mmCIF file of C-alpha atoms in Angstrom:
data_model
loop_
_atom_site.group_PDB
_atom_site.id
_atom_site.type_symbol
_atom_site.label_atom_id
_atom_site.label_comp_id
_atom_site.label_asym_id
_atom_site.label_seq_id
_atom_site.Cartn_x
_atom_site.Cartn_y
_atom_site.Cartn_z
ATOM 1 C CA MET L 1 -118.012 5.322 -32.040
ATOM 2 C CA ILE L 2 -115.769 2.373 -31.222
ATOM 3 C CA ARG L 3 -114.269 2.567 -34.699
ATOM 4 C CA LEU L 4 -113.438 6.273 -34.261
ATOM 5 C CA LEU L 5 -111.933 5.640 -30.826
ATOM 6 C CA THR L 6 -109.775 2.844 -32.229
ATOM 7 C CA LYS L 7 -108.566 5.090 -35.049
ATOM 8 C CA PHE L 8 -107.723 7.855 -32.553
ATOM 9 C CA LEU L 9 -105.712 5.482 -30.350
ATOM 10 C CA LEU L 10 -103.783 4.178 -33.360
ATOM 11 C CA MET L 11 -102.903 7.743 -34.377
ATOM 12 C CA MET L 12 -101.727 8.552 -30.865
ATOM 13 C CA CYS L 13 -99.488 5.484 -30.847
ATOM 14 C CA ALA L 14 -97.972 6.538 -34.162
ATOM 15 C CA LEU L 15 -97.171 10.110 -33.061
ATOM 16 C CA PRO L 16 -93.725 9.332 -31.554
ATOM 17 C CA LEU L 17 -92.719 7.878 -34.918
ATOM 18 C CA LEU L 18 -93.520 11.185 -36.594
ATOM 19 C CA GLN L 19 -91.325 13.287 -34.335
ATOM 20 C CA PRO L 20 -88.077 14.556 -35.888
ATOM 21 C CA SER L 21 -85.093 12.419 -34.982
ATOM 22 C CA THR L 22 -82.056 13.754 -33.164
ATOM 23 C CA PRO L 23 -79.538 15.048 -35.730
ATOM 24 C CA SER L 24 -76.572 12.762 -36.289
ATOM 25 C CA TYR L 25 -73.110 14.202 -36.798
ATOM 26 C CA PRO L 26 -69.861 12.587 -37.964
ATOM 27 C CA ALA L 27 -67.812 11.106 -35.151
ATOM 28 C CA PRO L 28 -64.962 13.442 -34.166
ATOM 29 C CA TRP L 29 -61.378 12.308 -34.574
ATOM 30 C CA ASN L 30 -59.912 10.790 -31.409
ATOM 31 C CA ARG L 31 -56.363 11.554 -32.532
ATOM 32 C CA SER L 32 -54.493 14.056 -34.658
ATOM 33 C CA PRO L 33 -54.748 12.668 -38.226
ATOM 34 C CA GLU L 34 -51.514 12.442 -40.179
ATOM 35 C CA ILE L 35 -51.904 13.895 -43.666
ATOM 36 C CA GLY L 36 -50.515 12.404 -46.857
ATOM 37 C CA LEU L 37 -50.323 14.825 -49.796
ATOM 38 C CA ALA L 38 -50.168 13.441 -53.337
ATOM 39 C CA ALA L 39 -49.254 16.106 -55.884
ATOM 40 C CA ALA L 40 -46.806 16.924 -58.648
ATOM 41 C CA ASP L 41 -43.559 18.391 -57.328
ATOM 42 C CA ASN L 42 -44.219 21.837 -58.814
ATOM 43 C CA ASP L 43 -47.952 21.985 -58.098
ATOM 44 C CA PRO L 44 -48.773 25.591 -57.079
ATOM 45 C CA ARG L 45 -51.552 24.329 -54.783
ATOM 46 C CA ILE L 46 -49.159 22.668 -52.343
ATOM 47 C CA PRO L 47 -48.630 25.883 -50.305
ATOM 48 C CA LEU L 48 -52.421 26.255 -50.133
ATOM 49 C CA ILE L 49 -52.667 22.878 -48.407
ATOM 50 C CA TYR L 50 -50.253 24.046 -45.710
ATOM 51 C CA GLU L 51 -52.095 27.371 -45.392
ATOM 52 C CA SER L 52 -55.471 25.620 -45.082
ATOM 53 C CA VAL L 53 -54.232 23.217 -42.413
ATOM 54 C CA HIS L 54 -52.713 26.146 -40.528
ATOM 55 C CA PHE L 55 -56.021 28.052 -40.852
ATOM 56 C CA TRP L 56 -57.954 25.185 -39.297
ATOM 57 C CA ASN L 57 -55.458 24.510 -36.517
ATOM 58 C CA ALA L 58 -55.377 28.192 -35.584
ATOM 59 C CA LYS L 59 -59.178 28.368 -35.695
ATOM 60 C CA LEU L 60 -59.573 25.270 -33.521
ATOM 61 C CA HIS L 61 -57.065 26.616 -31.003
ATOM 62 C CA GLU L 62 -58.893 29.940 -30.939
ATOM 63 C CA MET L 63 -62.132 28.079 -30.125
ATOM 64 C CA GLY L 64 -60.505 26.311 -27.179
ATOM 65 C CA ILE L 65 -60.381 22.940 -28.979
ATOM 66 C CA SER L 66 -57.316 20.800 -28.344
ATOM 67 C CA PHE L 67 -57.793 18.724 -31.506
ATOM 68 C CA GLN L 68 -55.379 19.598 -34.324
ATOM 69 C CA LEU L 69 -54.762 18.335 -37.826
ATOM 70 C CA GLY L 70 -51.462 16.468 -38.020
ATOM 71 C CA GLU L 71 -48.287 16.871 -40.028
ATOM 72 C CA ILE L 72 -48.262 16.826 -43.828
ATOM 73 C CA HIS L 73 -46.134 14.273 -45.651
ATOM 74 C CA LEU L 74 -45.665 14.168 -49.405
ATOM 75 C CA THR L 75 -46.671 10.751 -50.644
ATOM 76 C CA ALA L 76 -47.199 8.833 -53.864
ATOM 77 C CA VAL L 77 -50.309 7.023 -55.025
ATOM 78 C CA PRO L 78 -50.777 4.500 -57.838
ATOM 79 C CA GLU L 79 -52.473 5.444 -61.103
ATOM 80 C CA ILE L 80 -56.079 5.754 -59.952
ATOM 81 C CA THR L 81 -57.476 8.483 -62.232
ATOM 82 C CA ALA L 82 -60.368 6.330 -63.415
ATOM 83 C CA THR L 83 -61.238 5.394 -59.829
ATOM 84 C CA LEU L 84 -61.209 9.033 -58.698
ATOM 85 C CA ASN L 85 -63.405 10.028 -61.649
ATOM 86 C CA GLU L 86 -65.910 7.345 -60.693
ATOM 87 C CA MET L 87 -65.857 8.328 -57.008
ATOM 88 C CA SER L 88 -66.430 11.997 -57.886
ATOM 89 C CA ALA L 89 -69.339 11.156 -60.188
ATOM 90 C CA ARG L 90 -70.987 8.972 -57.569
ATOM 91 C CA LYS L 91 -70.514 11.619 -54.902
ATOM 92 C CA LEU L 92 -72.112 14.252 -57.131
ATOM 93 C CA GLU L 93 -74.963 11.956 -58.105
ATOM 94 C CA ASP L 94 -76.261 11.021 -54.675
ATOM 95 C CA GLU L 95 -73.788 12.412 -52.092
ATOM 96 C CA GLN L 96 -73.973 9.129 -50.205
ATOM 97 C CA SER L 97 -71.060 7.417 -48.507
ATOM 98 C CA LEU L 98 -68.630 5.899 -50.978
ATOM 99 C CA PRO L 99 -67.326 2.340 -50.644
ATOM 100 C CA TYR L 100 -63.854 2.081 -49.175
ATOM 101 C CA PRO L 101 -61.420 1.868 -52.152
ATOM 102 C CA SER L 102 -58.699 -0.765 -52.119
ATOM 103 C CA PHE L 103 -55.902 1.759 -52.814
ATOM 104 C CA MET L 104 -56.484 3.311 -49.375
ATOM 105 C CA ASN L 105 -55.095 0.113 -47.818
ATOM 106 C CA GLU L 106 -51.683 1.108 -49.195
ATOM 107 C CA MET L 107 -51.758 4.531 -47.511
ATOM 108 C CA ASP L 108 -50.010 4.878 -44.146
ATOM 109 C CA THR L 109 -51.604 8.264 -43.402
ATOM 110 C CA ASP L 110 -55.029 8.893 -41.863
ATOM 111 C CA LEU L 111 -56.034 11.604 -44.334
ATOM 112 C CA LEU L 112 -55.013 11.450 -47.984
ATOM 113 C CA ILE L 113 -55.215 14.665 -50.026
ATOM 114 C CA ILE L 114 -54.873 14.271 -53.793
ATOM 115 C CA LEU L 115 -54.347 17.279 -56.061
ATOM 116 C CA THR L 116 -55.493 16.160 -59.499
ATOM 117 C CA ASP L 117 -55.364 17.738 -62.952
ATOM 118 C CA ALA L 118 -58.758 16.239 -63.749
ATOM 119 C CA ASP L 119 -61.969 18.107 -64.552
ATOM 120 C CA ILE L 120 -64.043 16.512 -61.804
ATOM 121 C CA VAL L 121 -65.982 17.728 -58.789
ATOM 122 C CA SER L 122 -63.791 18.038 -55.696
ATOM 123 C CA PHE L 123 -65.000 15.762 -52.928
ATOM 124 C CA THR L 124 -64.334 14.385 -49.453
ATOM 125 C CA GLU L 125 -65.078 10.994 -47.938
ATOM 126 C CA HIS L 126 -64.497 9.978 -44.343
ATOM 127 C CA TRP L 127 -64.649 6.293 -43.410
ATOM 128 C CA GLU L 128 -65.030 6.798 -39.681
ATOM 129 C CA GLU L 129 -65.023 3.098 -38.802
ATOM 130 C CA ARG L 130 -61.591 2.761 -40.424
ATOM 131 C CA GLY L 131 -60.198 6.081 -39.220
ATOM 132 C CA LYS L 132 -59.412 7.072 -42.820
ATOM 133 C CA ALA L 133 -60.423 9.994 -45.011
ATOM 134 C CA ILE L 134 -59.702 11.317 -48.488
ATOM 135 C CA ILE L 135 -59.907 14.733 -50.107
ATOM 136 C CA VAL L 136 -59.655 15.036 -53.891
ATOM 137 C CA ILE L 137 -59.234 18.506 -55.430
ATOM 138 C CA LYS L 138 -59.931 19.126 -59.107
ATOM 139 C CA SER L 139 -57.620 21.002 -61.474
ATOM 140 C CA ASP L 140 -56.947 24.644 -60.662
ATOM 141 C CA LYS L 141 -56.595 25.360 -64.379
ATOM 142 C CA ILE L 142 -60.340 24.935 -64.894
ATOM 143 C CA LEU L 143 -63.184 27.140 -63.712
ATOM 144 C CA PRO L 144 -64.087 27.839 -60.976
ATOM 145 C CA LEU L 145 -60.805 26.852 -59.272
ATOM 146 C CA SER L 146 -58.876 28.989 -61.746
ATOM 147 C CA LEU L 147 -60.498 32.073 -60.184
ATOM 148 C CA PRO L 148 -58.457 33.889 -57.511
ATOM 149 C CA ASN L 149 -58.950 32.774 -53.891
ATOM 150 C CA VAL L 150 -61.201 29.847 -54.884
ATOM 151 C CA THR L 151 -58.792 26.911 -54.578
ATOM 152 C CA ARG L 152 -57.665 28.059 -51.127
ATOM 153 C CA ASN L 153 -61.234 28.038 -49.805
ATOM 154 C CA VAL L 154 -62.235 24.836 -51.588
ATOM 155 C CA ILE L 155 -59.381 23.050 -49.804
ATOM 156 C CA ALA L 156 -60.368 24.581 -46.452
ATOM 157 C CA HIS L 157 -64.020 23.706 -47.158
ATOM 158 C CA GLU L 158 -63.171 20.049 -47.763
ATOM 159 C CA LEU L 159 -61.045 19.968 -44.610
ATOM 160 C CA GLY L 160 -64.101 21.260 -42.779
ATOM 161 C CA HIS L 161 -65.978 18.141 -43.897
ATOM 162 C CA VAL L 162 -63.152 15.925 -42.642
ATOM 163 C CA ILE L 163 -63.299 17.617 -39.244
ATOM 164 C CA GLY L 164 -67.058 17.051 -39.034
ATOM 165 C CA LEU L 165 -68.987 19.930 -40.614
ATOM 166 C CA GLU L 166 -71.767 19.653 -43.183
ATOM 167 C CA HIS L 167 -72.965 22.224 -45.722
ATOM 168 C CA ASN L 168 -74.884 25.362 -44.828
ATOM 169 C CA ASN L 169 -76.837 27.713 -47.106
ATOM 170 C CA ASP L 170 -75.051 31.007 -46.362
ATOM 171 C CA GLY L 171 -73.095 32.152 -49.412
ATOM 172 C CA THR L 172 -70.784 34.304 -47.295
ATOM 173 C CA MET L 173 -69.558 31.340 -45.238
ATOM 174 C CA LEU L 174 -66.878 28.715 -45.835
ATOM 175 C CA MET L 175 -69.128 25.659 -45.569
ATOM 176 C CA CYS L 176 -71.874 26.782 -47.954
ATOM 177 C CA GLY L 177 -72.781 24.079 -50.477
ATOM 178 C CA ARG L 178 -75.352 21.658 -51.849
ATOM 179 C CA PRO L 179 -78.317 21.457 -51.799
ATOM 180 C CA SER L 180 -78.234 25.265 -51.632
ATOM 181 C CA LEU L 181 -77.158 27.211 -54.708
ATOM 182 C CA CYS L 182 -73.703 27.977 -53.278
ATOM 183 C CA ARG L 183 -70.902 27.023 -55.636
ATOM 184 C CA PRO L 184 -67.105 27.462 -55.378
ATOM 185 C CA ASP L 185 -67.078 30.538 -57.627
ATOM 186 C CA ALA L 186 -68.604 32.415 -54.668
ATOM 187 C CA PHE L 187 -65.157 32.149 -53.022
ATOM 188 C CA SER L 188 -63.603 34.301 -55.757
ATOM 189 C CA SER L 189 -61.850 37.432 -54.503
ATOM 190 C CA SER L 190 -58.894 39.621 -55.420
ATOM 191 C CA LEU L 191 -57.959 39.430 -51.728
ATOM 192 C CA SER L 192 -56.456 36.148 -50.538
ATOM 193 C CA HIS L 193 -58.397 35.110 -47.443
ATOM 194 C CA PHE L 194 -60.402 32.295 -45.875
ATOM 195 C CA LEU L 195 -64.147 32.642 -45.453
ATOM 196 C CA PRO L 196 -65.505 32.391 -41.882
ATOM 197 C CA LEU L 197 -67.569 29.763 -40.060
ATOM 198 C CA THR L 198 -71.043 30.362 -38.698
ATOM 199 C CA GLU L 199 -71.487 30.741 -34.943
ATOM 200 C CA ARG L 200 -73.440 27.488 -34.898
ATOM 201 C CA GLU L 201 -70.624 25.627 -36.676
ATOM 202 C CA GLU L 202 -68.113 26.899 -34.128
ATOM 203 C CA ALA L 203 -70.405 25.844 -31.275
ATOM 204 C CA LEU L 204 -70.933 22.458 -32.905
ATOM 205 C CA LEU L 205 -67.180 21.868 -33.198
ATOM 206 C CA ARG L 206 -66.663 22.838 -29.567
ATOM 207 C CA TRP L 207 -69.338 20.325 -28.589
ATOM 208 C CA MET L 208 -67.993 17.565 -30.853
ATOM 209 C CA TYR L 209 -64.447 17.905 -29.545
ATOM 210 C CA GLY L 210 -65.326 18.279 -25.879
ATOM 211 C CA ALA L 211 -64.782 21.999 -25.382
ATOM 212 C CA GLU L 212 -68.494 22.595 -24.760
ATOM 213 C CA ARG L 213 -70.951 20.321 -22.940
ATOM 214 C CA GLU L 214 -74.239 21.245 -24.572
ATOM 215 C CA MET L 215 -74.999 20.503 -28.205
ATOM 216 C CA PRO L 216 -75.976 23.688 -30.092
#
């Protein structure tokens, strides 16, 4: 009897440890991040960067959020193809936070967007403690980014990560992604447009950036 009572008390003490923890979200930006864009002069994706930034700024304003993405400045980066390939592979392998690369120390901007010609997986990393972030977009000459409307939404999707959103599992929404089966080819459309956010994502952004008091 004493042994059973002891076992019961031990289980009761352990119960709080089994409760689900409060979800953690990326820290919101406390300033408007300046954007550095590294791309070839004639890269056809450059206008899509401006369109995607405008999409997000208009969406944030519509939601009553004062935060805005900053101005875009064309910039140059050193030859870092091998480093970007390695970062993409590591991101795909475990999706964990990447180490801060030394080349970011040379960047004056808060957010660096690199348009590559490489056949890699597009990715985003945000080093919140340093106030720096990077977005790397794969070649638009290779599937699925060669499909119409895909590159536009991939760029907007990665910007969504920079702002603070994670993946969801709704294939009709902008932020759909791993571990669900959503892949960028789902963005394909003969009509040029941006996919929407979920109601929960909008509420989460309003909470993160102070436009709503209660967390959704």
